Short mmCIF file of C-alpha atoms and ligand atoms in Angstrom, two decimals:
data_model
loop_
_atom_site.label_atom_id
_atom_site.label_comp_id
_atom_site.label_asym_id
_atom_site.label_seq_id
_atom_site.Cartn_x
_atom_site.Cartn_y
_atom_site.Cartn_z
CA MET A 1 -114.69 58.46 64.06
CA ILE A 2 -112.05 56.29 62.15
CA ASN A 3 -110.86 52.76 63.85
CA MET A 4 -107.28 51.76 63.19
CA GLN A 5 -105.03 49.07 64.26
CA ILE A 6 -101.84 48.89 64.28
CA ASP A 7 -100.00 45.79 65.23
CA THR A 8 -97.16 46.56 67.22
CA LYS A 9 -96.25 42.87 68.48
CA GLN A 10 -95.32 40.99 65.79
CA THR A 11 -93.14 42.40 63.02
CA LYS A 12 -93.43 41.51 59.31
CA GLY A 13 -89.99 41.44 57.77
CA ILE A 14 -87.86 44.82 56.54
CA ILE A 15 -89.19 47.27 54.47
CA SER A 16 -86.68 47.42 51.83
CA ARG A 17 -84.77 50.47 51.53
CA TYR A 18 -84.80 49.58 47.76
CA ILE A 19 -88.02 50.75 47.51
CA TYR A 20 -86.84 54.38 47.85
CA GLY A 21 -85.02 53.77 44.85
CA GLN A 22 -84.60 56.59 41.84
CA PHE A 23 -84.19 55.78 37.74
CA ALA A 24 -82.03 58.69 35.47
CA GLU A 25 -82.20 57.83 32.01
CA HIS A 26 -80.55 59.62 29.05
CA LEU A 27 -83.59 61.55 28.18
CA GLY A 28 -84.55 64.98 27.90
CA ARG A 29 -82.69 66.97 30.65
CA CYS A 30 -82.31 64.33 33.17
CA VAL A 31 -78.81 63.44 32.88
CA TYR A 32 -77.68 66.38 31.18
CA GLU A 33 -78.48 69.58 32.31
CA GLY A 34 -80.66 68.07 35.45
CA ILE A 35 -77.59 66.28 37.16
CA TRP A 36 -74.56 66.67 34.44
CA VAL A 37 -73.26 69.89 33.56
CA GLY A 38 -69.37 68.99 33.12
CA GLU A 39 -66.70 70.90 34.55
CA GLU A 40 -66.43 73.75 32.02
CA SER A 41 -69.90 74.76 33.76
CA PRO A 42 -70.50 78.60 35.11
CA ILE A 43 -73.22 76.17 36.61
CA PRO A 44 -71.63 75.24 40.63
CA ASN A 45 -70.60 71.51 40.29
CA THR A 46 -68.67 68.80 41.73
CA GLU A 47 -66.34 67.86 38.81
CA GLY A 48 -69.32 67.86 36.15
CA TYR A 49 -71.87 67.38 38.54
CA ARG A 50 -74.41 70.39 39.75
CA ASN A 51 -74.18 70.89 43.58
CA ASP A 52 -77.71 71.85 44.39
CA VAL A 53 -78.90 68.93 42.54
CA LEU A 54 -76.06 66.35 44.66
CA GLU A 55 -77.40 67.86 47.78
CA ALA A 56 -80.27 67.77 47.40
CA LEU A 57 -80.31 63.71 46.36
CA ARG A 58 -78.72 63.28 49.54
CA LYS A 59 -80.49 64.27 51.53
CA ILE A 60 -83.17 61.81 50.56
CA ASN A 61 -80.86 58.89 50.72
CA ILE A 62 -81.24 57.22 47.50
CA PRO A 63 -80.48 53.74 48.26
CA VAL A 64 -80.27 52.25 44.45
CA LEU A 65 -80.20 54.51 41.25
CA ARG A 66 -81.16 52.44 38.10
CA TRP A 67 -79.59 53.99 34.64
CA PRO A 68 -78.76 54.42 31.74
CA GLY A 69 -82.70 53.56 30.82
CA GLY A 70 -85.81 52.85 29.89
CA CYS A 71 -85.81 52.37 26.39
CA PHE A 72 -82.55 53.88 26.04
CA ALA A 73 -80.63 51.24 27.57
CA ASP A 74 -81.27 49.20 24.61
CA GLU A 75 -80.00 50.89 22.18
CA TYR A 76 -76.73 52.17 24.45
CA HIS A 77 -73.80 50.99 23.30
CA TRP A 78 -71.23 50.74 26.49
CA MET A 79 -68.60 51.78 24.79
CA ASP A 80 -68.93 54.37 23.09
CA GLY A 81 -69.19 56.01 26.66
CA ILE A 82 -65.48 55.26 27.93
CA GLY A 83 -62.22 56.80 27.34
CA PRO A 84 -61.28 60.84 26.80
CA ARG A 85 -64.96 62.44 26.51
CA SER A 86 -63.61 64.55 23.37
CA GLN A 87 -63.07 61.51 21.60
CA ARG A 88 -66.69 59.85 22.69
CA ALA A 89 -68.68 58.67 19.97
CA ARG A 90 -71.57 61.02 19.14
CA MET A 91 -74.66 59.36 18.76
CA ILE A 92 -78.92 60.48 18.13
CA ASN A 93 -81.41 59.70 21.07
CA THR A 94 -83.77 58.17 18.52
CA HIS A 95 -85.90 57.60 21.12
CA TRP A 96 -86.03 60.56 23.16
CA GLY A 97 -86.75 64.26 20.68
CA GLY A 98 -84.02 63.05 18.21
CA VAL A 99 -81.25 64.47 19.94
CA GLU A 100 -77.64 64.43 20.05
CA GLU A 101 -76.31 62.12 22.80
CA ASN A 102 -72.64 62.99 23.15
CA ASN A 103 -71.61 60.23 25.46
CA HIS A 104 -70.09 62.86 27.96
CA PHE A 105 -71.59 60.98 30.43
CA GLY A 106 -71.28 57.34 30.33
CA THR A 107 -70.03 54.48 32.45
CA HIS A 108 -67.43 55.76 34.79
CA GLU A 109 -69.23 59.36 35.50
CA PHE A 110 -72.40 57.07 36.16
CA LEU A 111 -70.64 55.17 38.96
CA ARG A 112 -68.89 58.14 40.15
CA LEU A 113 -72.27 59.84 40.49
CA CYS A 114 -73.21 56.72 43.15
CA GLU A 115 -70.05 56.99 44.84
CA LEU A 116 -70.81 60.68 45.26
CA LEU A 117 -74.62 60.05 46.24
CA GLU A 118 -73.78 57.19 48.30
CA THR A 119 -76.15 55.36 46.07
CA GLU A 120 -75.91 51.70 44.96
CA PRO A 121 -75.92 50.80 41.38
CA TYR A 122 -78.35 49.30 39.56
CA ILE A 123 -77.77 49.50 35.31
CA SER A 124 -79.81 48.10 32.48
CA GLY A 125 -78.08 46.08 29.91
CA ASN A 126 -78.71 46.38 26.39
CA VAL A 127 -80.08 42.75 25.02
CA GLY A 128 -82.53 44.70 22.10
CA SER A 129 -79.53 46.15 20.14
CA GLY A 130 -76.70 44.78 22.17
CA THR A 131 -74.61 41.49 22.18
CA VAL A 132 -73.94 38.57 25.17
CA ARG A 133 -69.81 39.60 24.63
CA GLU A 134 -71.22 43.15 24.38
CA MET A 135 -72.66 42.54 28.08
CA GLN A 136 -70.81 40.16 29.34
CA GLN A 137 -66.97 42.38 28.69
CA TRP A 138 -69.41 45.61 30.15
CA VAL A 139 -69.69 43.99 33.28
CA GLU A 140 -66.01 42.40 33.75
CA TYR A 141 -64.80 46.38 32.81
CA MET A 142 -66.62 47.29 35.86
CA THR A 143 -66.10 44.55 38.57
CA PHE A 144 -62.69 42.46 37.38
CA ASP A 145 -59.79 43.15 39.59
CA GLY A 146 -56.99 40.82 37.66
CA GLU A 147 -55.51 40.43 34.50
CA SER A 148 -57.78 40.55 31.25
CA PRO A 149 -58.54 43.26 28.38
CA MET A 150 -61.22 44.86 29.87
CA ALA A 151 -59.45 45.00 33.18
CA ALA A 152 -56.96 46.40 31.61
CA MET A 153 -58.99 49.00 29.48
CA ARG A 154 -60.87 50.41 32.59
CA LYS A 155 -57.15 50.78 34.37
CA GLU A 156 -56.27 52.71 31.31
CA ASN A 157 -59.38 55.02 31.50
CA GLY A 158 -58.04 56.08 34.91
CA ARG A 159 -60.45 53.21 37.97
CA GLU A 160 -57.65 51.23 38.64
CA GLN A 161 -59.74 49.17 41.16
CA PRO A 162 -62.93 47.53 39.78
CA TRP A 163 -66.36 48.97 41.52
CA LYS A 164 -68.82 47.40 42.64
CA LEU A 165 -71.93 46.18 40.95
CA PRO A 166 -75.14 44.66 42.75
CA PHE A 167 -77.95 45.08 40.59
CA PHE A 168 -77.72 44.23 36.55
CA GLY A 169 -80.76 44.62 34.75
CA VAL A 170 -80.77 42.30 31.40
CA GLY A 171 -82.56 44.13 29.31
CA ASN A 172 -85.67 46.63 29.60
CA GLU A 173 -89.76 46.84 27.93
CA ASN A 174 -88.34 43.92 25.84
CA TRP A 175 -92.07 43.35 25.06
CA GLY A 176 -92.15 47.18 23.57
CA CYS A 177 -89.01 49.61 23.22
CA GLY A 178 -86.57 46.60 23.85
CA GLY A 179 -87.13 44.17 21.09
CA ASN A 180 -90.92 43.90 20.37
CA MET A 181 -90.58 40.38 21.76
CA ARG A 182 -92.85 37.55 22.81
CA PRO A 183 -92.42 36.27 26.18
CA GLU A 184 -91.32 32.64 25.20
CA TYR A 185 -88.10 34.43 23.28
CA TYR A 186 -87.54 36.50 25.51
CA ALA A 187 -87.53 34.07 28.38
CA ASP A 188 -85.14 32.43 26.20
CA LEU A 189 -82.67 35.20 24.67
CA TYR A 190 -82.70 36.27 29.22
CA ARG A 191 -81.28 32.47 29.98
CA HIS A 192 -78.81 32.77 27.37
CA TYR A 193 -77.86 36.72 28.24
CA SER A 194 -77.85 35.97 31.82
CA THR A 195 -75.57 32.97 32.14
CA TYR A 196 -72.50 35.99 31.19
CA VAL A 197 -73.45 38.12 33.90
CA ARG A 198 -71.05 37.02 35.45
CA ASN A 199 -69.89 37.43 39.74
CA TYR A 200 -66.07 38.36 39.77
CA GLY A 201 -64.19 38.28 43.12
CA GLY A 202 -66.33 39.49 45.89
CA ASN A 203 -69.32 40.98 43.72
CA ARG A 204 -72.33 39.33 43.00
CA VAL A 205 -74.66 39.81 40.88
CA TYR A 206 -78.57 40.60 41.85
CA LYS A 207 -79.74 39.91 38.52
CA ILE A 208 -83.18 41.52 36.96
CA ALA A 209 -85.47 40.00 34.37
CA CYS A 210 -87.95 42.06 32.21
CA GLY A 211 -91.29 41.72 33.24
CA PRO A 212 -94.77 42.54 32.24
CA ASN A 213 -96.09 45.61 31.24
CA THR A 214 -98.43 47.22 33.89
CA ALA A 215 -101.15 43.64 33.61
CA ASP A 216 -99.59 41.50 30.76
CA TYR A 217 -100.17 38.54 33.75
CA HIS A 218 -99.06 36.15 30.75
CA TRP A 219 -95.59 37.20 30.40
CA THR A 220 -94.74 36.81 33.85
CA GLU A 221 -96.56 32.92 33.91
CA VAL A 222 -93.98 32.52 31.21
CA LEU A 223 -90.73 34.34 32.54
CA MET A 224 -91.43 32.51 36.17
CA ARG A 225 -92.20 28.88 35.04
CA GLU A 226 -88.81 29.27 32.13
CA ALA A 227 -86.20 31.39 34.18
CA ALA A 228 -87.10 31.64 37.31
CA GLY A 229 -84.31 29.73 38.63
CA LEU A 230 -81.71 31.87 36.50
CA MET A 231 -83.18 35.93 38.06
CA ASP A 232 -83.25 37.45 40.88
CA GLY A 233 -85.66 39.72 40.40
CA LEU A 234 -88.70 40.18 37.70
CA SER A 235 -89.64 44.00 37.11
CA LEU A 236 -92.85 45.26 36.61
CA HIS A 237 -93.76 49.12 35.44
CA TYR A 238 -96.87 51.01 35.81
CA TYR A 239 -97.81 54.80 35.25
CA THR A 240 -100.00 56.50 36.76
CA LEU A 241 -102.33 58.22 34.29
CA PRO A 242 -105.10 60.39 34.84
CA THR A 243 -107.47 58.80 32.20
CA GLY A 244 -105.73 55.28 32.48
CA ASN A 245 -105.42 55.35 28.58
CA TRP A 246 -102.02 55.94 26.19
CA SER A 247 -104.00 58.38 23.92
CA ASP A 248 -102.68 61.69 22.27
CA SER A 249 -103.67 63.91 25.26
CA LYS A 250 -102.81 62.16 28.90
CA GLY A 251 -103.78 65.04 31.14
CA SER A 252 -101.94 68.35 31.88
CA ALA A 253 -99.74 68.31 34.92
CA THR A 254 -101.51 71.26 36.53
CA GLU A 255 -104.59 72.19 34.89
CA PHE A 256 -107.80 69.79 36.42
CA GLY A 257 -110.13 69.26 38.56
CA ILE A 258 -111.83 67.11 41.00
CA ASP A 259 -112.32 64.75 37.83
CA ASP A 260 -108.79 64.05 37.06
CA TRP A 261 -108.15 63.92 41.05
CA PHE A 262 -110.07 61.20 40.97
CA SER A 263 -109.15 58.87 38.54
CA THR A 264 -105.54 59.60 39.03
CA LEU A 265 -105.95 58.51 42.56
CA LYS A 266 -107.57 55.55 41.37
CA ASN A 267 -105.93 54.89 38.82
CA THR A 268 -102.64 55.03 41.44
CA LEU A 269 -104.59 52.66 43.33
CA TYR A 270 -104.42 49.98 40.38
CA MET A 271 -101.06 49.29 41.94
CA GLU A 272 -102.14 47.30 44.68
CA GLU A 273 -103.80 44.78 42.94
CA LEU A 274 -101.33 44.85 39.71
CA ILE A 275 -99.15 43.56 42.35
CA VAL A 276 -101.22 41.12 44.66
CA LYS A 277 -101.83 39.36 41.07
CA HIS A 278 -98.86 38.95 39.86
CA SER A 279 -97.13 37.95 42.86
CA ARG A 280 -99.85 35.10 42.52
CA ILE A 281 -98.23 33.76 39.91
CA MET A 282 -94.75 34.09 41.02
CA ASP A 283 -95.88 32.34 44.27
CA LYS A 284 -96.60 29.21 42.40
CA TYR A 285 -93.57 29.15 40.67
CA ASP A 286 -91.42 30.71 43.66
CA PRO A 287 -93.07 29.88 47.20
CA GLU A 288 -90.41 31.10 49.41
CA GLY A 289 -90.69 34.67 47.79
CA ARG A 290 -87.07 34.41 46.73
CA VAL A 291 -87.98 36.38 43.89
CA GLY A 292 -88.03 39.98 44.29
CA LEU A 293 -90.83 42.06 42.38
CA ILE A 294 -88.80 45.05 40.91
CA VAL A 295 -91.15 47.57 40.09
CA ASP A 296 -88.58 49.81 38.41
CA GLU A 297 -90.45 52.40 36.68
CA TRP A 298 -93.65 53.90 38.41
CA GLY A 299 -94.80 57.03 38.71
CA SER A 300 -96.93 60.39 36.87
CA TRP A 301 -97.42 60.04 33.53
CA TYR A 302 -98.69 63.80 31.80
CA ASP A 303 -98.50 66.56 28.95
CA VAL A 304 -95.37 67.79 28.58
CA GLU A 305 -95.79 71.14 29.67
CA PRO A 306 -96.49 73.87 27.04
CA GLY A 307 -93.72 74.59 24.87
CA THR A 308 -91.38 72.77 25.32
CA ASN A 309 -90.36 69.56 23.55
CA PRO A 310 -92.61 66.43 23.38
CA GLY A 311 -89.90 63.86 23.22
CA PHE A 312 -88.24 65.77 26.78
CA LEU A 313 -91.11 64.40 29.36
CA TYR A 314 -90.72 67.38 31.03
CA GLN A 315 -93.60 67.64 33.66
CA GLN A 316 -94.92 70.08 36.74
CA ASN A 317 -95.45 68.13 39.91
CA THR A 318 -98.62 69.31 42.16
CA LEU A 319 -99.28 68.06 45.39
CA ARG A 320 -101.89 65.62 43.29
CA ASP A 321 -98.24 63.52 42.79
CA ALA A 322 -97.28 64.41 46.74
CA LEU A 323 -100.70 61.83 46.90
CA ILE A 324 -99.42 59.54 44.17
CA ALA A 325 -96.08 59.04 45.38
CA GLY A 326 -97.58 58.29 49.23
CA ILE A 327 -99.96 56.02 47.75
CA ASN A 328 -97.55 53.91 46.21
CA LEU A 329 -94.64 54.23 48.72
CA ASN A 330 -97.41 53.01 51.05
CA ILE A 331 -98.53 49.57 48.56
CA PHE A 332 -94.66 49.04 48.27
CA HIS A 333 -94.31 48.64 52.22
CA ASN A 334 -97.56 46.46 52.17
CA TYR A 335 -96.51 44.05 49.89
CA SER A 336 -92.71 44.06 51.08
CA GLN A 337 -92.36 40.54 51.29
CA ARG A 338 -92.35 40.76 47.29
CA VAL A 339 -91.55 43.85 46.63
CA LYS A 340 -87.76 44.21 47.04
CA MET A 341 -87.33 47.25 45.00
CA ALA A 342 -88.56 50.40 42.71
CA ASN A 343 -87.16 53.06 40.94
CA ILE A 344 -89.55 56.31 40.75
CA ALA A 345 -89.06 57.59 36.80
CA GLN A 346 -87.41 59.76 36.88
CA VAL A 347 -84.99 61.92 39.39
CA VAL A 348 -84.79 65.27 37.56
CA ASN A 349 -86.38 66.56 34.93
CA VAL A 350 -88.70 63.74 33.24
CA LEU A 351 -91.85 62.47 34.22
CA GLN A 352 -92.59 62.03 38.66
CA ALA A 353 -89.36 63.92 38.76
CA MET A 354 -87.58 65.03 42.28
CA VAL A 355 -85.95 68.00 41.26
CA LEU A 356 -86.80 70.37 38.34
CA THR A 357 -83.86 72.73 37.41
CA GLU A 358 -83.97 76.04 34.96
CA GLY A 359 -80.74 77.40 33.90
CA ASP A 360 -78.38 77.74 37.48
CA ARG A 361 -82.08 77.00 39.34
CA MET A 362 -83.55 74.35 41.15
CA LEU A 363 -86.56 73.57 42.82
CA LEU A 364 -87.81 70.61 45.04
CA THR A 365 -91.30 68.93 43.79
CA PRO A 366 -93.58 67.51 46.29
CA THR A 367 -92.67 64.24 45.23
CA TYR A 368 -89.58 64.66 46.84
CA HIS A 369 -90.77 66.29 50.34
CA VAL A 370 -92.35 62.10 50.40
CA PHE A 371 -89.81 61.05 49.66
CA ASP A 372 -87.75 62.96 51.87
CA MET A 373 -90.69 62.64 55.11
CA PHE A 374 -90.80 58.76 54.40
CA LYS A 375 -87.65 57.79 54.11
CA VAL A 376 -87.52 57.00 58.22
CA HIS A 377 -89.66 53.51 56.97
CA GLN A 378 -86.42 52.46 54.70
CA ASP A 379 -84.75 49.28 56.29
CA ALA A 380 -87.61 48.97 59.27
CA GLU A 381 -89.61 46.35 60.53
CA ARG A 382 -93.28 46.32 59.09
CA LEU A 383 -95.69 46.41 61.04
CA GLU A 384 -99.28 45.08 60.63
CA ILE A 385 -102.49 47.75 60.12
CA SER A 386 -105.62 47.42 59.62
CA PHE A 387 -108.76 49.64 59.39
CA GLU A 388 -111.67 49.77 57.39
CA SER A 389 -111.48 53.57 55.06
CA PRO A 390 -114.47 55.09 54.54
CA ASP A 391 -115.35 55.12 51.03
CA TYR A 392 -114.19 58.51 49.04
CA LYS A 393 -117.28 59.25 46.35
CA HIS A 394 -117.49 60.70 43.52
CA GLY A 395 -119.81 60.18 40.63
CA ALA A 396 -121.03 56.99 40.47
CA GLU A 397 -117.77 55.71 41.68
CA LYS A 398 -115.53 54.67 44.83
CA ILE A 399 -112.16 54.40 45.92
CA PRO A 400 -111.28 54.20 49.90
CA GLN A 401 -110.12 57.55 51.51
CA LEU A 402 -107.12 56.55 52.87
CA SER A 403 -104.24 55.13 52.60
CA ALA A 404 -101.84 53.82 55.34
CA SER A 405 -98.80 51.73 56.52
CA ALA A 406 -96.35 51.83 59.42
CA SER A 407 -93.14 50.27 60.35
CA VAL A 408 -91.00 50.28 63.61
CA ASP A 409 -87.50 51.57 62.90
CA ALA A 410 -83.94 49.88 64.93
CA GLY A 411 -84.45 52.66 67.55
CA GLY A 412 -87.83 51.34 68.27
CA VAL A 413 -89.58 54.53 67.44
CA ILE A 414 -92.72 53.69 65.16
CA HIS A 415 -93.54 55.18 61.92
CA LEU A 416 -97.01 55.84 60.49
CA SER A 417 -98.09 56.85 57.43
CA VAL A 418 -101.21 58.35 56.06
CA CYS A 419 -102.62 59.98 52.67
CA ASN A 420 -105.78 61.12 52.87
CA LEU A 421 -107.16 60.50 48.96
CA HIS A 422 -110.48 62.73 49.79
CA HIS A 423 -110.40 66.21 48.11
CA ALA A 424 -112.64 67.74 50.59
CA GLU A 425 -112.78 66.06 53.12
CA THR A 426 -111.07 65.45 56.74
CA ALA A 427 -110.53 62.22 58.46
CA SER A 428 -110.66 61.43 61.72
CA ILE A 429 -108.77 58.46 62.82
CA ARG A 430 -108.13 56.74 66.29
CA CYS A 431 -105.45 54.46 66.15
CA GLY A 432 -105.03 52.29 68.90
CA LEU A 433 -100.95 50.93 69.29
CA ASN A 434 -102.18 46.50 70.69
CA GLY A 435 -100.18 48.47 74.03
CA ALA A 436 -97.23 50.02 73.32
CA GLU A 437 -95.99 52.53 75.57
CA GLY A 438 -96.74 55.40 72.91
CA LYS A 439 -96.13 58.90 74.77
CA GLN A 440 -95.72 61.05 72.83
CA VAL A 441 -95.90 61.89 69.22
CA THR A 442 -94.62 64.31 66.33
CA GLY A 443 -95.23 64.61 63.06
CA SER A 444 -94.69 66.30 59.44
CA LEU A 445 -97.76 67.30 57.11
CA LEU A 446 -97.92 68.37 53.64
CA THR A 447 -101.00 69.47 51.95
CA HIS A 448 -102.34 72.93 50.24
CA SER A 449 -106.19 74.45 49.93
CA SER A 450 -105.78 73.68 45.86
CA LEU A 451 -105.30 70.84 44.69
CA ASN A 452 -103.51 72.16 41.85
CA ALA A 453 -100.44 73.51 44.07
CA HIS A 454 -96.56 73.06 43.15
CA ASN A 455 -93.53 74.80 43.42
CA THR A 456 -92.12 76.79 40.45
CA PHE A 457 -89.12 78.87 40.06
CA GLY A 458 -90.39 81.97 41.43
CA ASN A 459 -92.55 80.21 44.56
CA PRO A 460 -90.34 77.34 45.56
CA ASP A 461 -91.52 76.57 49.01
CA GLU A 462 -95.68 76.97 47.93
CA VAL A 463 -96.31 73.17 48.66
CA ALA A 464 -93.55 71.98 51.09
CA PRO A 465 -93.88 70.09 54.60
CA VAL A 466 -94.84 71.83 58.18
CA PRO A 467 -94.93 70.32 61.63
CA PHE A 468 -98.03 68.43 61.99
CA THR A 469 -100.43 69.65 65.07
CA GLY A 470 -103.29 66.97 64.25
CA ALA A 471 -102.49 64.27 66.33
CA ARG A 472 -102.57 63.47 69.83
CA MET A 473 -101.97 60.48 72.35
CA GLU A 474 -105.15 60.44 74.43
CA ALA A 475 -104.92 56.37 77.23
CA GLY A 476 -102.39 55.53 74.66
CA GLU A 477 -104.12 55.79 71.55
CA LEU A 478 -103.37 57.99 68.61
CA VAL A 479 -105.94 60.21 67.78
CA LEU A 480 -105.59 62.56 64.27
CA GLU A 481 -107.48 64.66 62.28
CA LEU A 482 -106.01 64.28 58.47
CA PRO A 483 -106.42 67.67 56.20
CA PRO A 484 -108.50 66.80 52.89
CA ALA A 485 -105.71 66.08 50.66
CA SER A 486 -103.39 65.52 52.34
CA VAL A 487 -99.83 63.31 53.31
CA VAL A 488 -98.79 62.91 57.09
CA VAL A 489 -95.97 61.23 58.58
CA LEU A 490 -95.88 60.73 62.35
CA SER A 491 -93.21 58.93 64.86
CA ILE A 492 -94.18 57.91 68.00
CA VAL A 493 -92.34 57.33 70.47
O1 AHR B 1 -89.58 56.12 32.41
C1 AHR B 1 -89.70 56.28 31.13
C2 AHR B 1 -89.78 55.54 29.70
O2 AHR B 1 -91.05 54.58 29.95
C3 AHR B 1 -88.93 54.31 30.27
O3 AHR B 1 -88.09 54.88 28.90
C4 AHR B 1 -89.63 53.17 29.10
O4 AHR B 1 -89.04 51.93 30.15
C5 AHR B 1 -91.27 53.62 29.75
O5 AHR B 1 -92.12 52.98 29.07
#
């Protein structure tokens, strides 16, 4: 029996809802086909946005959506994507498959999508190949409420009122696809560009600097030292690869055995070490914790599905991805004093997606279900949870068998999310609530007898949550039996 304790006597600050952020890049079939089909499409749509995808995404309460990239952002010139669609510039998406980009989905379309999803926009600006002026004008175009050339142009293009722009990223991966810069050089560019990202009228922009790639602690050190005072957030990108290596063969999304299951989950847990070490550096320059760590790209990255364009990053999503999502979200909750936003890559048809589409069909992935189950934690107060996890041993290696986090919402309901990483062993847990009056427990469970189970267009509900019957209250304590390879979210009232 594993002893767990949730300290219900004191709360530890809000779990920002922005941790449940998403990311939509002009990449493969994410924006085009996945979200935007155009008004003339036979696929049922609202103003050109697919109805099925809108409906599915609304249900998981997406708090923030990042766009237009990714690597695409540092090649994107926003003026190409405004005005009558038939007159918009056509270009090559050099980064992602060399396909034509017709710019039919631009600033107006993105901001309208955010309105339809009731989500907040997070726009990534172009530092790699764009000018300071271009960035300044984009923010003016979107947010200035007065007489100015950019506001006039916006009005000519059909939008009278300015939009709210809460989040703006000053470049993306400027250590790589965004210009191959050294941190010293980018820190100066960040200071320069961000100066012109203005707050017009009542709009307040939360400015996010390009942060490190994975374990590049030097990048964090330099950015915090040189520019912390001018930023609100610093990004971090870390993807889970089964092998941990960016080799040509990353491994299949669906064809894997226990070795890959274990190594993938081990690599997922590495996120905690990254957050701890980057936070330590941030603490040195920002002891009050004002600057948020913004994990604006995370998730699994496998080989693309056989027969699909390698530049489109289209992959399937199995029970293993459900565990990856649950583990990462638990980590973000447990470090929510520094992690203020996270954006899984990406929302539709790319990498660890929420939904996959094929023609007029759509399916929900296991990752979608985890986001749906976990959404109860959005903006809830974090509760400290302590336990000693048994080891999950595999060959000569071991990792913790359990991942967990807890919160209490505004209505006083306690929520506990637990993942059992072990592919074969059940976990029996007894959880104290520190005297809280827990009387009733309900919950949902996501698991399957096959580790590589996934949803297909022919069988879209193969992996789906079911009510969890393995938990009960006993003398004020919670007793639960977690099946192997499972994700569970409980509500205690
Ligand atoms: O999400 C796919 C790509 O991964 C993004 O464009 C880039 O920022 C990262 O390398």
